[in-house]
Amino acid sequence: MSLEPGDAHVLVIVEDDRDLLEGWRELFEFSDYKVHAFTSARAVLADGEALRAADMLISDYHLADQNGIELIREVRRIRPGLPAVLLTGLREQHVRQQATEAGITLFYKPIAVGAIEAHVRAALVRSGT
Amino acid sequence: MTEAIEPRDDTEPADQQGAPTARREPRYIVGIGASAGGLEALRALFAGFRSVRRLSFVVAQHLAPQHRSRLVELIAHETALRVREIEDGMRPEAGVVYVTPPNADLELQDGRLRLRQPRLKIGPKPSIDLFFTSLADALADRAVGVILSGTGSDGAHGIRAIKAADGLTLCQTPEDAKYDGMPRAAVQTGAVDRSLPVEQLASNLLKIDAEDGRRISDLRHDGSMTDEADPYARILSLLDERVGVDLSDYKQSTVRRRMERRVIANGFSSLADYADFFEHTQAEARLLFAEILISVTAFFRDPDAFAALASQIERRIAQARTGSQFRVWVAGCATGEEVYSIAILVQEAVEKAGKHLRVQIFATDLDDQALLIARKGTYTRGSLGQMSPQLVEKYFQQFEDRLQLGPQIRDSVVFARHDLVSDPPFLGLDLVACRNVLIYFNTRLQERVLRIFHYSLQPDGLLFLGRSETAHHPAGGFEQVDRQAKLFVRLREPGGLQAPQIRVRREAQREAELATRDRAESQSADSVFLAMVESVAPDSVLVTEDRLVRQVFGNASDFLRLPAGEPTTAVGRLVPAEVSMELSTLLHRASRSGRAVRGQRRDVTLPRRRRMQLQLQVIPIHIGQRREYLIGFERFSLPKRRLDTAPEAWSGAEAEPDERIALLESELKAVRESLQLTVEEHETANEELQALNEELQSTNEELQSSNEELETTNEELQSTNEELTTLNQEVNVKSAELSVVNQRLAAIQSAISYPLLIVDRELRLQSFNPAARQLFRVAEDDVNLSLRAIPAYLDLRTVAELLEECLIQERDRSLDYTGQGRQFDVRVQLFRDPKGAVAGAVISFVETTDLMAALNDARTKERQVAAITENTPALITMKDTQGVYTYANSRFRAVTGRSAAELLGRTDEELFGEQQGSAMREADFDVLKTRRASQSQEVLVLDGEPRWWLSARFPLLDGHNRAYSVCTVAQDVTERVRHERELTVFRRTLSDATDGIVIFEHGGEDYRAIYRSGRLLGDPPQSDLPRGDPLLLGDVLRQLLREADEVDAARVEHELRAGGVTAVTYRIGSDEPRWVELRGSELTLEEGGTRYLVLVLHDVTPQVRNEKALQDQKEALGRFSRLASLGEIAAGISHEINTPLNAITIKTELMRRMVDAGRAEPERLRRLTDDIDRMVANIDQVIAGLKSISRLAGRDQRELVPLRKLVEDTLRIVGFSTRRHGVDVQVDVGRDDVDVWCNPVQICQILVNLINNALDATHDRTDAWVRIVVSELEQAIVIEVRDNGSGVPAEIAEKIMTPFFTTKDADKGTGLGLSLSRTIARRHGGELEYLRDAEHTTFRLTLPRDPDAAALADERQS
């Protein structure tokens, strides 16, 4: 199956910095993804519709109310096996370890946008949705 | 012995005595016939009776006519029944035993016992036959006949009569009887109902007694009377099967008795039960066997017998050739004591004779267990019995607590299991000892065993039997050499004994083989016989003793003719008439002499007119028991002429032949007549001889009977004799005891050291002891003189008066008596004769002179001791073994404040309370237990004050060395103890507090060390210096300072001597250096007194090290804090800058894609670029803040900074974060011109830290706010950061200022924040604190206004 970028896949993006969040949304929508953007973990978990529709979850590690790994674990309780990408500026060992254990792909800031996008696309192809 | 018998009732016949009711008519009369051996049987029989109701016993025992029998007494001994001698006309009563007197026949007539003159001159009396017959006639089925042991056949006829009359007939089994003649004869009549051992006879008779109203004929067939399967026999056969020993010929009574022990031991009541048990219990066989063979023996048991044996052995050995053998067999050796005794005897005899003999001793027994013990030859001292100590010493070796025989004896004895009855015996013996074995055997077996011994022994060999063997001596073949010792010698001639038949058990096959060989041998013997006959007398006939022809050999028939008349084999009538007479003579001669005889040659005319000369020869032959004769015929042809040796009568006669014939015929006639006469005379003589013979026969029988009587008498005599012996022994023992008692009395009297006089009732002196002789100077002559009449050395009048009083009042008295300046305690003790009357008095004079003196002495000493103990300052007490006070001296009473009455009889627990009391009690116990004195220090709390006592405890011992009391002597050492304790405390403190201390005393020229302690002065710490080796100040200093190069020991010494107090710190050791501080100071106790110099060493290494470490730590902290603050700020900045940078990156990327895709919408691009501009402006703000701050901070330096600017710059740095969190930040700085003297970077750092904390604490609030409020105080400026966040929980409020404490995730902070901030604040001379009680979360930073104060604080901090 060949997929064009976007192809109306649904992405849920969580980032507490509004500027950055808007940037993500615009970038992915431009590539024909459907994007649900949230500034806090609580907001994500409250939006059941978005979660049911999601094909992938992209979250910042540093959220005000929760960290990204915790959020991804909770979301996966509702959507088991949902592909997830974690973004963080911290290069701490324990964060990497937790992410690896949870099966989460980790990207460090500053962000290489192309690499993230390529990964998202490839992950969606792998999951076959 | 006579007391045991019913008193004889001579005047009154039995039937007239007493009331009719007292007489009991017997239902049955039991006639008992006995002869030789009867006594034993009778005793055994009657021993079984306790009480009998319906039977009357009449004993007919053969007795010697002249002998006064003691049979009544002997039987009476055995039984509880009355035993009476029969008097003529007695009417038998039930429950009584009647015994026939000697020399009388007995009959029962009209219910009365009648004594008769014996009818038969010859023959035993009373006649049992006669009595039994009368019994049968009189009583019919109420008669019971019993035959016991005896020779002959008397009673057999009587038994038949009783049986015929329907009575009951019983008889002792021949095997059980000592002499089986009478029982056997009785049994052979076939009229005996039951043949039983004596014991069972008794029980059967008891059954008859108990069977009420039943006829004997019923009883006879009653199963209860018979023991169909006698358990006894069953047990014996089982025993044979299991142990391989056949005891069937052993004396039943003995074996039964032993068996009964096992029956009882196993808890059974009957033999039958036991038999069942026996059958199922394998091990029991061995036990029973051991029980039966039980043998008690000891070394040299029966010393007399052994002495006799020894002399016999000695004699034989003395006669023996050197090198020959001496062979001994001990049959039934049991556990070996006897064998070894004999072996020792033999050894002794051999040594005495000085010969070399080969001694071989065989010891055999049935019991393997016993043999095992015997082989070891190890015995206890007790079993050595009466062996002389020399022999014990010589032949035994002490082996632990036992004695073992030496090898020379043990090696001479060979032990083997051997059954005397069935195994082949040893041969060629010099001595056979078989003691107390035969008693187990019945008569038949005894005889067989004796035959075996006879066969085994060499001629003149010795047989040694046991004392209790009632010989029933080894019939013939032995001669008694010592009656007491039961020693016999085997006679040289075989006597009546034949070689014994040795029964070979379980060798039937071999027996069969032997039988075959025997047959073969007999056949060959026949042929040998024929050959012999052929050679000796070819023509011969064999005739029997009755002269009848049995066999004809060769041509003997030539010489025989069959006479007219009835055919006969009588040889006298078959041979020619010419030799018939001669043959008869020859046969007679041959039978007499037992030798072959030869007759004359005689002319004979045989049938068919053949004439020849014939010579007869008669050879006697013994074939087994038979005697036969071989008659040989030898023929000689008739000579041509008459022999020259013809009788003169013939040759001299010149008469005519006819005349001669006539003459000869007449002569012949005369000769024949004379012969006829002779023959007739011979026949008469023969008849006479026959008559004589018959007479002899009867005489013999009489003798036999007398002999039996004698035998019985002898047994009685023996029994009487034994009693007499016992009595005599008793008398001997008593006499010996009496003599011993006498000796002892004499010894006691002389041993008593004080005078003793014995007087009778009349005050006559009876006896006195040596001491009395000395004191009163009495002599033997004075005996029997009155006490008043004796010219005594001392005046005895008062004593005599006292004595008289005592005798009148019949009681013992004593008196103090002084004489010759000596004092005596005179005691009068009465003694009584066996009837209880006063017989006299013993007067003892116990001298009390010394005693009184000693008593006085003792009293004086006691007073002395009392005075000492009462006046000593020590406490002295005595307590008994129960801990009860028996004595307390005055000091003790004073100290405890109690009177003697309050103390004595009490215990420590009662006096001093549980705890103290039990401790003291324990100490007392120790002393009592060990009986050793002990010393201890004790505390006793008196009136609440502890007092110390040095207590010495020691036991007081009584005469038996038993401790009966504990004496305690205690000294008050309270003061001393206190001083010692203080000193100890002082010393410990001193040695703990310092690392070394030396105290010098200024004596003479120098300071000498008197005390020294502490680890720097060497290990182990020394508190006292050895005498005679004073350490001088200089020595000590040089030693201490030897490693301290930089310190001059001499200078220090000088300073110290000068009285200066000095202190030096020096380093010792180079690898691990230590610093030691040395201080010296001088002191005197009193003005102008001895001066002491105290040198104190102190290890200051830790202090020195700590100081250095502190310094290092401070430097490190300074470095670290600078790095940490830069890092904190950098982290904050990177976040502030990174986030907008990321947004910018994404937006520029979007813009590029829009351009690349050709979808660049101008409005959108415009918006994106505006966003980017805004973000860049943000970044600018941050950088500007940083710049401003770093401009304020001139490299870690303090300066005067405007506070408002500092706060604003800080907010610019964190502004991005606060905005991002949507937190409302308000600042109230107050005056604009407030300056702070500080390092602005560091203060900024504190504020950033506080604001970041506030942001984190409020992140979950939507209305979050942070306030920064500045206020001025006179001396300080206060900056408060407040927020409406969750606050600091009380439990961690204490800890938040400590380094590395954090509540945040590890990625959010280092944990150094607040701690570091406080450090910074303090270095500025200020403070950072958390206001716990404020309404909102509030941190307060205080900074001093005065720059000098701040600077000073900084300096102090560093």
PDB file of C-alpha atoms in Angstrom, chain B residues 439-553:
ATOM      1  CA  ILE B 439      21.200 -88.161  90.952  1.00  0.00           C
ATOM      2  CA  TYR B 440      19.319 -87.027  87.911  1.00  0.00           C
ATOM      3  CA  PHE B 441      19.200 -90.540  86.474  1.00  0.00           C
ATOM      4  CA  ASN B 442      16.858 -93.334  87.304  1.00  0.00           C
ATOM      5  CA  THR B 443      18.236 -96.592  88.587  1.00  0.00           C
ATOM      6  CA  ARG B 444      18.509 -98.262  85.220  1.00  0.00           C
ATOM      7  CA  LEU B 445      20.348 -95.359  83.657  1.00  0.00           C
ATOM      8  CA  GLN B 446      22.605 -95.074  86.662  1.00  0.00           C
ATOM      9  CA  GLU B 447      23.619 -98.670  86.224  1.00  0.00           C
ATOM     10  CA  ARG B 448      24.310 -98.200  82.573  1.00  0.00           C
ATOM     11  CA  VAL B 449      26.431 -95.134  83.214  1.00  0.00           C
ATOM     12  CA  LEU B 450      28.366 -96.959  85.893  1.00  0.00           C
ATOM     13  CA  ARG B 451      29.034 -99.752  83.414  1.00  0.00           C
ATOM     14  CA  ILE B 452      30.336 -97.133  81.018  1.00  0.00           C
ATOM     15  CA  PHE B 453      32.660 -95.778  83.668  1.00  0.00           C
ATOM     16  CA  HIS B 454      33.839 -99.251  84.469  1.00  0.00           C
ATOM     17  CA  TYR B 455      34.597 -99.803  80.847  1.00  0.00           C
ATOM     18  CA  SER B 456      36.408 -96.475  80.571  1.00  0.00           C
ATOM     19  CA  LEU B 457      38.601 -96.860  83.611  1.00  0.00           C
ATOM     20  CA  GLN B 458      41.845 -98.739  83.716  1.00  0.00           C
ATOM     21  CA  PRO B 459      42.045-101.435  86.320  1.00  0.00           C
ATOM     22  CA  ASP B 460      42.634 -99.765  89.629  1.00  0.00           C
ATOM     23  CA  GLY B 461      41.285 -96.544  88.174  1.00  0.00           C
ATOM     24  CA  LEU B 462      39.390 -94.180  90.449  1.00  0.00           C
ATOM     25  CA  LEU B 463      35.732 -93.286  90.310  1.00  0.00           C
ATOM     26  CA  PHE B 464      34.777 -90.120  92.146  1.00  0.00           C
ATOM     27  CA  LEU B 465      31.058 -89.622  92.745  1.00  0.00           C
ATOM     28  CA  GLY B 466      29.083 -86.870  94.411  1.00  0.00           C
ATOM     29  CA  ARG B 467      28.320 -86.817  98.087  1.00  0.00           C
ATOM     30  CA  SER B 468      24.605 -87.060  97.563  1.00  0.00           C
ATOM     31  CA  GLU B 469      24.870 -90.010  95.231  1.00  0.00           C
ATOM     32  CA  THR B 470      23.136 -92.656  97.369  1.00  0.00           C
ATOM     33  CA  ALA B 471      25.301 -95.437  96.144  1.00  0.00           C
ATOM     34  CA  HIS B 472      23.308 -97.821  95.341  1.00  0.00           C
ATOM     35  CA  HIS B 473      26.842 -98.396  94.650  1.00  0.00           C
ATOM     36  CA  PRO B 474      28.382 -99.429  91.444  1.00  0.00           C
ATOM     37  CA  ALA B 475      27.219-102.988  91.978  1.00  0.00           C
ATOM     38  CA  GLY B 476      30.196-105.129  91.187  1.00  0.00           C
ATOM     39  CA  GLY B 477      33.369-104.158  89.489  1.00  0.00           C
ATOM     40  CA  PHE B 478      34.096-101.347  91.923  1.00  0.00           C
ATOM     41  CA  GLU B 479      35.396-101.336  95.387  1.00  0.00           C
ATOM     42  CA  GLN B 480      34.785 -98.525  97.760  1.00  0.00           C
ATOM     43  CA  VAL B 481      37.952 -96.907  99.036  1.00  0.00           C
ATOM     44  CA  ASP B 482      36.419 -94.016 100.860  1.00  0.00           C
ATOM     45  CA  ARG B 483      32.822 -94.139 101.923  1.00  0.00           C
ATOM     46  CA  GLN B 484      32.549 -90.500 102.910  1.00  0.00           C
ATOM     47  CA  ALA B 485      34.187 -89.263  99.786  1.00  0.00           C
ATOM     48  CA  LYS B 486      32.300 -91.664  97.545  1.00  0.00           C
ATOM     49  CA  LEU B 487      35.541 -92.844  96.007  1.00  0.00           C
ATOM     50  CA  PHE B 488      35.689 -96.168  94.269  1.00  0.00           C
ATOM     51  CA  VAL B 489      38.365 -98.237  92.628  1.00  0.00           C
ATOM     52  CA  ARG B 490      37.735-100.317  89.555  1.00  0.00           C
ATOM     53  CA  LEU B 491      38.525-103.912  90.250  1.00  0.00           C
ATOM     54  CA  ARG B 492      41.049-105.704  88.165  1.00  0.00           C
ATOM     55  CA  GLU B 493      38.647-108.536  87.360  1.00  0.00           C
ATOM     56  CA  PRO B 494      35.688-107.815  85.218  1.00  0.00           C
ATOM     57  CA  GLY B 495      33.312-108.978  87.967  1.00  0.00           C
ATOM     58  CA  GLY B 496      29.711-109.092  86.950  1.00  0.00           C
ATOM     59  CA  LEU B 497      29.945-106.137  84.662  1.00  0.00           C
ATOM     60  CA  GLN B 498      30.097-106.450  80.966  1.00  0.00           C
ATOM     61  CA  ALA B 499      31.283-104.032  78.422  1.00  0.00           C
ATOM     62  CA  PRO B 500      28.588-101.407  78.173  1.00  0.00           C
ATOM     63  CA  GLN B 501      26.376-101.098  75.255  1.00  0.00           C
ATOM     64  CA  ILE B 502      26.904 -97.722  73.887  1.00  0.00           C
ATOM     65  CA  ARG B 503      23.857 -96.515  72.198  1.00  0.00           C
ATOM     66  CA  VAL B 504      24.864 -94.679  69.093  1.00  0.00           C
ATOM     67  CA  ARG B 505      22.239 -92.173  68.295  1.00  0.00           C
ATOM     68  CA  ARG B 506      21.100 -91.360  64.831  1.00  0.00           C
ATOM     69  CA  GLU B 507      23.529 -93.691  63.258  1.00  0.00           C
ATOM     70  CA  ALA B 508      21.120 -96.335  62.189  1.00  0.00           C
ATOM     71  CA  GLN B 509      22.966 -96.789  58.964  1.00  0.00           C
ATOM     72  CA  ARG B 510      26.184 -97.523  60.684  1.00  0.00           C
ATOM     73  CA  GLU B 511      24.408 -99.898  62.971  1.00  0.00           C
ATOM     74  CA  ALA B 512      22.978-101.726  59.982  1.00  0.00           C
ATOM     75  CA  GLU B 513      26.454-101.989  58.510  1.00  0.00           C
ATOM     76  CA  LEU B 514      27.744-103.444  61.693  1.00  0.00           C
ATOM     77  CA  ALA B 515      24.929-105.970  61.733  1.00  0.00           C
ATOM     78  CA  THR B 516      25.808-107.149  58.241  1.00  0.00           C
ATOM     79  CA  ARG B 517      29.401-107.537  59.205  1.00  0.00           C
ATOM     80  CA  ASP B 518      28.352-109.513  62.253  1.00  0.00           C
ATOM     81  CA  ARG B 519      26.403-111.894  60.114  1.00  0.00           C
ATOM     82  CA  ALA B 520      29.326-112.349  57.777  1.00  0.00           C
ATOM     83  CA  GLU B 521      31.569-112.891  60.713  1.00  0.00           C
ATOM     84  CA  SER B 522      29.299-115.559  62.139  1.00  0.00           C
ATOM     85  CA  GLN B 523      29.272-117.366  58.829  1.00  0.00           C
ATOM     86  CA  SER B 524      33.009-117.297  58.614  1.00  0.00           C
ATOM     87  CA  ALA B 525      33.108-118.427  62.209  1.00  0.00           C
ATOM     88  CA  ASP B 526      31.127-121.492  61.236  1.00  0.00           C
ATOM     89  CA  SER B 527      33.604-122.407  58.593  1.00  0.00           C
ATOM     90  CA  VAL B 528      36.473-121.843  60.982  1.00  0.00           C
ATOM     91  CA  PHE B 529      34.747-124.079  63.461  1.00  0.00           C
ATOM     92  CA  LEU B 530      34.338-126.816  60.891  1.00  0.00           C
ATOM     93  CA  ALA B 531      37.986-126.587  59.924  1.00  0.00           C
ATOM     94  CA  MET B 532      38.976-126.799  63.511  1.00  0.00           C
ATOM     95  CA  VAL B 533      36.800-129.803  64.144  1.00  0.00           C
ATOM     96  CA  GLU B 534      38.313-131.384  61.039  1.00  0.00           C
ATOM     97  CA  SER B 535      41.778-130.962  62.368  1.00  0.00           C
ATOM     98  CA  VAL B 536      41.148-131.781  66.005  1.00  0.00           C
ATOM     99  CA  ALA B 537      38.632-134.512  65.784  1.00  0.00           C
ATOM    100  CA  PRO B 538      37.670-135.411  62.275  1.00  0.00           C
ATOM    101  CA  ASP B 539      35.100-137.960  63.361  1.00  0.00           C
ATOM    102  CA  SER B 540      33.067-136.448  66.086  1.00  0.00           C
ATOM    103  CA  VAL B 541      29.673-135.534  67.361  1.00  0.00           C
ATOM    104  CA  LEU B 542      28.565-132.349  69.039  1.00  0.00           C
ATOM    105  CA  VAL B 543      26.353-132.894  72.062  1.00  0.00           C
ATOM    106  CA  THR B 544      24.433-130.543  74.236  1.00  0.00           C
ATOM    107  CA  GLU B 545      24.737-130.195  77.965  1.00  0.00           C
ATOM    108  CA  ASP B 546      21.941-132.717  78.220  1.00  0.00           C
ATOM    109  CA  ARG B 547      24.117-135.175  76.270  1.00  0.00           C
ATOM    110  CA  LEU B 548      21.888-135.035  73.242  1.00  0.00           C
ATOM    111  CA  VAL B 549      23.528-135.190  69.846  1.00  0.00           C
ATOM    112  CA  ARG B 550      23.278-131.939  67.939  1.00  0.00           C
ATOM    113  CA  GLN B 551      25.575-132.525  65.034  1.00  0.00           C
ATOM    114  CA  VAL B 552      27.651-135.308  63.570  1.00  0.00           C
ATOM    115  CA  PHE B 553      30.966-134.606  61.893  1.00  0.00           C
TER     116      PHE B 553
END
